[in-house]
Amino acid sequence: MLNKEVLESIFEKLLLQAKKSYDEFNAADGKIGDGDLGVTILNGLEEVNNNKANFKDDMGANFMVCSQAFVKKSGSSFGTLIAFSFMNISKNLKGKRECNHDDIVNIFETALKTIQERGKTKLGDKTIADSLDLIIKKLKDNSNYSEVFQSATK
């Protein structure tokens, strides 16, 4: 189950991991881009965490807060894709206080669809879309979220 409190905890953990992986993200991005992926992720997640006080019981509203945070703190193409993903997720979850397993799968499917459409990418291009697709496939067969996300990062 995903609700306001769980979402707050997730974003706290994501921020801690982004700080640990900052240099790794920038280095990986520097091989094919401008090397600012760590900056984008860290700035966006810091802004989300700075705005958790604005989270409500409405999960749709919370994902809109996340979208606005990434818009405010990121001018990069990746940040824009994340902001649009959060915005589309917010529309799907409007009025929901809790998300069940199907909703959680839909969150990732919405992000994947948004990134493919807006980013003009397809599976196999070695982008975040491939990672999201792997997570979706694993989530459909397993509701142990910790196990799914740990296996998806290997």
PDB file of C-alpha atoms in Angstrom:
ATOM      1  CA  MET A   1       0.000   0.000   0.000  1.00  0.00           C
ATOM      2  CA  LEU A   2       1.195   3.475  -0.858  1.00  0.00           C
ATOM      3  CA  ASN A   3      -0.101   6.505   1.002  1.00  0.00           C
ATOM      4  CA  LYS A   4       1.145   9.943   2.016  1.00  0.00           C
ATOM      5  CA  GLU A   5       3.396   8.679   4.821  1.00  0.00           C
ATOM      6  CA  VAL A   6       4.926   5.927   2.708  1.00  0.00           C
ATOM      7  CA  LEU A   7       5.516   8.368  -0.159  1.00  0.00           C
ATOM      8  CA  GLU A   8       7.297  10.764   2.198  1.00  0.00           C
ATOM      9  CA  SER A   9       9.540   7.929   3.367  1.00  0.00           C
ATOM     10  CA  ILE A  10      10.274   6.864  -0.209  1.00  0.00           C
ATOM     11  CA  PHE A  11      11.392  10.364  -1.177  1.00  0.00           C
ATOM     12  CA  GLU A  12      13.588  10.612   1.928  1.00  0.00           C
ATOM     13  CA  LYS A  13      15.289   7.334   0.965  1.00  0.00           C
ATOM     14  CA  LEU A  14      15.600   8.383  -2.679  1.00  0.00           C
ATOM     15  CA  LEU A  15      17.324  11.603  -1.612  1.00  0.00           C
ATOM     16  CA  LEU A  16      19.817   9.705   0.543  1.00  0.00           C
ATOM     17  CA  GLN A  17      20.588   7.362  -2.351  1.00  0.00           C
ATOM     18  CA  ALA A  18      20.887  10.269  -4.799  1.00  0.00           C
ATOM     19  CA  LYS A  19      23.509  11.839  -2.554  1.00  0.00           C
ATOM     20  CA  LYS A  20      25.455   8.563  -2.455  1.00  0.00           C
ATOM     21  CA  SER A  21      25.176   8.054  -6.231  1.00  0.00           C
ATOM     22  CA  TYR A  22      25.709  11.679  -7.272  1.00  0.00           C
ATOM     23  CA  ASP A  23      29.186  11.235  -8.766  1.00  0.00           C
ATOM     24  CA  GLU A  24      28.266   7.915 -10.357  1.00  0.00           C
ATOM     25  CA  PHE A  25      25.235   9.465 -12.101  1.00  0.00           C
ATOM     26  CA  ASN A  26      27.286  12.418 -13.353  1.00  0.00           C
ATOM     27  CA  ALA A  27      30.098  10.170 -14.598  1.00  0.00           C
ATOM     28  CA  ALA A  28      27.730   7.840 -16.440  1.00  0.00           C
ATOM     29  CA  ASP A  29      25.922  10.789 -17.994  1.00  0.00           C
ATOM     30  CA  GLY A  30      29.234  12.396 -18.934  1.00  0.00           C
ATOM     31  CA  LYS A  31      30.015   9.454 -21.210  1.00  0.00           C
ATOM     32  CA  ILE A  32      27.067  10.238 -23.469  1.00  0.00           C
ATOM     33  CA  GLY A  33      25.805  13.650 -22.377  1.00  0.00           C
ATOM     34  CA  ASP A  34      26.680  16.735 -20.409  1.00  0.00           C
ATOM     35  CA  GLY A  35      27.355  14.996 -17.101  1.00  0.00           C
ATOM     36  CA  ASP A  36      24.638  16.670 -15.071  1.00  0.00           C
ATOM     37  CA  LEU A  37      22.321  13.748 -14.284  1.00  0.00           C
ATOM     38  CA  GLY A  38      23.408  13.623 -10.627  1.00  0.00           C
ATOM     39  CA  VAL A  39      22.792  17.357 -10.306  1.00  0.00           C
ATOM     40  CA  THR A  40      19.325  17.020 -11.857  1.00  0.00           C
ATOM     41  CA  ILE A  41      18.283  14.104  -9.674  1.00  0.00           C
ATOM     42  CA  LEU A  42      19.707  15.570  -6.472  1.00  0.00           C
ATOM     43  CA  ASN A  43      18.211  19.029  -7.004  1.00  0.00           C
ATOM     44  CA  GLY A  44      14.799  17.615  -7.891  1.00  0.00           C
ATOM     45  CA  LEU A  45      14.699  15.237  -4.926  1.00  0.00           C
ATOM     46  CA  GLU A  46      15.882  17.941  -2.530  1.00  0.00           C
ATOM     47  CA  GLU A  47      13.048  20.166  -3.715  1.00  0.00           C
ATOM     48  CA  VAL A  48      10.502  17.349  -3.348  1.00  0.00           C
ATOM     49  CA  ASN A  49      11.711  16.746   0.205  1.00  0.00           C
ATOM     50  CA  ASN A  50      11.611  20.481   0.941  1.00  0.00           C
ATOM     51  CA  ASN A  51       7.948  20.442  -0.087  1.00  0.00           C
ATOM     52  CA  LYS A  52       6.736  17.335   1.773  1.00  0.00           C
ATOM     53  CA  ALA A  53       4.845  19.644   4.147  1.00  0.00           C
ATOM     54  CA  ASN A  54       2.583  20.354   1.154  1.00  0.00           C
ATOM     55  CA  PHE A  55       1.691  16.673   0.774  1.00  0.00           C
ATOM     56  CA  LYS A  56      -1.939  15.869   1.458  1.00  0.00           C
ATOM     57  CA  ASP A  57      -3.926  12.669   1.755  1.00  0.00           C
ATOM     58  CA  ASP A  58      -4.668  12.957  -1.997  1.00  0.00           C
ATOM     59  CA  MET A  59      -1.961  10.979  -3.775  1.00  0.00           C
ATOM     60  CA  GLY A  60      -2.664  12.775  -7.032  1.00  0.00           C
ATOM     61  CA  ALA A  61      -1.987  16.122  -5.377  1.00  0.00           C
ATOM     62  CA  ASN A  62       1.250  14.749  -3.918  1.00  0.00           C
ATOM     63  CA  PHE A  63       2.586  13.689  -7.291  1.00  0.00           C
ATOM     64  CA  MET A  64       1.714  17.149  -8.621  1.00  0.00           C
ATOM     65  CA  VAL A  65       3.863  18.630  -5.822  1.00  0.00           C
ATOM     66  CA  CYS A  66       6.662  16.338  -7.048  1.00  0.00           C
ATOM     67  CA  SER A  67       6.140  17.482 -10.623  1.00  0.00           C
ATOM     68  CA  GLN A  68       6.300  21.137  -9.628  1.00  0.00           C
ATOM     69  CA  ALA A  69       9.465  20.495  -7.606  1.00  0.00           C
ATOM     70  CA  PHE A  70      11.272  19.042 -10.614  1.00  0.00           C
ATOM     71  CA  VAL A  71      10.053  21.875 -12.851  1.00  0.00           C
ATOM     72  CA  LYS A  72      11.351  24.430 -10.367  1.00  0.00           C
ATOM     73  CA  LYS A  73      14.772  22.858  -9.886  1.00  0.00           C
ATOM     74  CA  SER A  74      15.629  21.333 -13.230  1.00  0.00           C
ATOM     75  CA  GLY A  75      16.123  22.787 -16.637  1.00  0.00           C
ATOM     76  CA  SER A  76      17.481  19.549 -18.038  1.00  0.00           C
ATOM     77  CA  SER A  77      15.671  17.245 -20.422  1.00  0.00           C
ATOM     78  CA  PHE A  78      15.729  14.413 -17.862  1.00  0.00           C
ATOM     79  CA  GLY A  79      14.204  16.646 -15.190  1.00  0.00           C
ATOM     80  CA  THR A  80      11.488  17.686 -17.608  1.00  0.00           C
ATOM     81  CA  LEU A  81      10.685  14.041 -18.390  1.00  0.00           C
ATOM     82  CA  ILE A  82      10.428  13.278 -14.675  1.00  0.00           C
ATOM     83  CA  ALA A  83       8.220  16.333 -14.112  1.00  0.00           C
ATOM     84  CA  PHE A  84       5.857  15.305 -16.927  1.00  0.00           C
ATOM     85  CA  SER A  85       5.812  11.743 -15.593  1.00  0.00           C
ATOM     86  CA  PHE A  86       4.829  12.951 -12.129  1.00  0.00           C
ATOM     87  CA  MET A  87       2.175  15.218 -13.660  1.00  0.00           C
ATOM     88  CA  ASN A  88       0.605  12.348 -15.603  1.00  0.00           C
ATOM     89  CA  ILE A  89       0.754  10.092 -12.554  1.00  0.00           C
ATOM     90  CA  SER A  90      -0.985  12.810 -10.549  1.00  0.00           C
ATOM     91  CA  LYS A  91      -3.881  12.851 -13.005  1.00  0.00           C
ATOM     92  CA  ASN A  92      -4.325   9.084 -12.681  1.00  0.00           C
ATOM     93  CA  LEU A  93      -4.287   9.175  -8.879  1.00  0.00           C
ATOM     94  CA  LYS A  94      -6.406  12.271  -8.318  1.00  0.00           C
ATOM     95  CA  GLY A  95      -8.556  11.818  -5.220  1.00  0.00           C
ATOM     96  CA  LYS A  96      -6.947   8.523  -4.137  1.00  0.00           C
ATOM     97  CA  ARG A  97      -5.833   8.301  -0.513  1.00  0.00           C
ATOM     98  CA  GLU A  98      -4.080   4.965  -0.958  1.00  0.00           C
ATOM     99  CA  CYS A  99      -2.602   3.083  -3.857  1.00  0.00           C
ATOM    100  CA  ASN A 100      -2.899  -0.675  -4.150  1.00  0.00           C
ATOM    101  CA  HIS A 101      -0.548  -2.948  -6.089  1.00  0.00           C
ATOM    102  CA  ASP A 102      -2.291  -2.304  -9.423  1.00  0.00           C
ATOM    103  CA  ASP A 103      -2.011   1.455  -8.845  1.00  0.00           C
ATOM    104  CA  ILE A 104       1.710   1.084  -8.140  1.00  0.00           C
ATOM    105  CA  VAL A 105       2.236  -0.865 -11.353  1.00  0.00           C
ATOM    106  CA  ASN A 106       0.266   1.851 -13.158  1.00  0.00           C
ATOM    107  CA  ILE A 107       2.547   4.536 -11.693  1.00  0.00           C
ATOM    108  CA  PHE A 108       5.523   2.919 -13.400  1.00  0.00           C
ATOM    109  CA  GLU A 109       3.597   2.250 -16.619  1.00  0.00           C
ATOM    110  CA  THR A 110       2.573   5.907 -16.758  1.00  0.00           C
ATOM    111  CA  ALA A 111       6.158   7.032 -16.227  1.00  0.00           C
ATOM    112  CA  LEU A 112       7.376   4.680 -18.959  1.00  0.00           C
ATOM    113  CA  LYS A 113       4.726   5.813 -21.431  1.00  0.00           C
ATOM    114  CA  THR A 114       5.412   9.481 -20.699  1.00  0.00           C
ATOM    115  CA  ILE A 115       9.162   9.105 -21.086  1.00  0.00           C
ATOM    116  CA  GLN A 116       8.797   7.143 -24.323  1.00  0.00           C
ATOM    117  CA  GLU A 117       6.392   9.680 -25.823  1.00  0.00           C
ATOM    118  CA  ARG A 118       8.027  12.887 -24.598  1.00  0.00           C
ATOM    119  CA  GLY A 119      11.607  11.646 -24.822  1.00  0.00           C
ATOM    120  CA  LYS A 120      11.061  10.030 -28.194  1.00  0.00           C
ATOM    121  CA  THR A 121      12.791   6.877 -27.005  1.00  0.00           C
ATOM    122  CA  LYS A 122      11.993   3.216 -27.306  1.00  0.00           C
ATOM    123  CA  LEU A 123      12.887   0.101 -25.392  1.00  0.00           C
ATOM    124  CA  GLY A 124      16.387  -1.086 -26.214  1.00  0.00           C
ATOM    125  CA  ASP A 125      17.831   2.441 -26.479  1.00  0.00           C
ATOM    126  CA  LYS A 126      19.575   1.927 -23.098  1.00  0.00           C
ATOM    127  CA  THR A 127      17.672   4.677 -21.310  1.00  0.00           C
ATOM    128  CA  ILE A 128      15.615   4.905 -18.136  1.00  0.00           C
ATOM    129  CA  ALA A 129      12.779   3.413 -20.204  1.00  0.00           C
ATOM    130  CA  ASP A 130      14.553   0.033 -20.161  1.00  0.00           C
ATOM    131  CA  SER A 131      14.883   0.178 -16.376  1.00  0.00           C
ATOM    132  CA  LEU A 132      11.228   1.112 -15.943  1.00  0.00           C
ATOM    133  CA  ASP A 133      10.170  -1.721 -18.251  1.00  0.00           C
ATOM    134  CA  LEU A 134      12.188  -4.195 -16.171  1.00  0.00           C
ATOM    135  CA  ILE A 135      10.608  -2.886 -12.946  1.00  0.00           C
ATOM    136  CA  ILE A 136       7.111  -3.169 -14.434  1.00  0.00           C
ATOM    137  CA  LYS A 137       7.700  -6.766 -15.529  1.00  0.00           C
ATOM    138  CA  LYS A 138       9.026  -7.704 -12.099  1.00  0.00           C
ATOM    139  CA  LEU A 139       6.196  -5.871 -10.285  1.00  0.00           C
ATOM    140  CA  LYS A 140       3.536  -7.744 -12.223  1.00  0.00           C
ATOM    141  CA  ASP A 141       4.783 -11.001 -10.711  1.00  0.00           C
ATOM    142  CA  ASN A 142       5.941  -9.794  -7.304  1.00  0.00           C
ATOM    143  CA  SER A 143       4.511  -7.382  -4.739  1.00  0.00           C
ATOM    144  CA  ASN A 144       7.648  -7.526  -2.567  1.00  0.00           C
ATOM    145  CA  TYR A 145       8.726  -4.024  -3.572  1.00  0.00           C
ATOM    146  CA  SER A 146      12.074  -4.110  -1.823  1.00  0.00           C
ATOM    147  CA  GLU A 147      13.007  -7.308  -3.640  1.00  0.00           C
ATOM    148  CA  VAL A 148      11.846  -5.938  -6.998  1.00  0.00           C
ATOM    149  CA  PHE A 149      13.811  -2.710  -6.735  1.00  0.00           C
ATOM    150  CA  GLN A 150      16.955  -4.407  -5.456  1.00  0.00           C
ATOM    151  CA  SER A 151      16.880  -6.907  -8.327  1.00  0.00           C
ATOM    152  CA  ALA A 152      16.203  -4.160 -10.843  1.00  0.00           C
ATOM    153  CA  THR A 153      19.370  -2.290  -9.862  1.00  0.00           C
ATOM    154  CA  LYS A 154      21.686  -5.229 -10.500  1.00  0.00           C
TER     155      LYS A 154
END
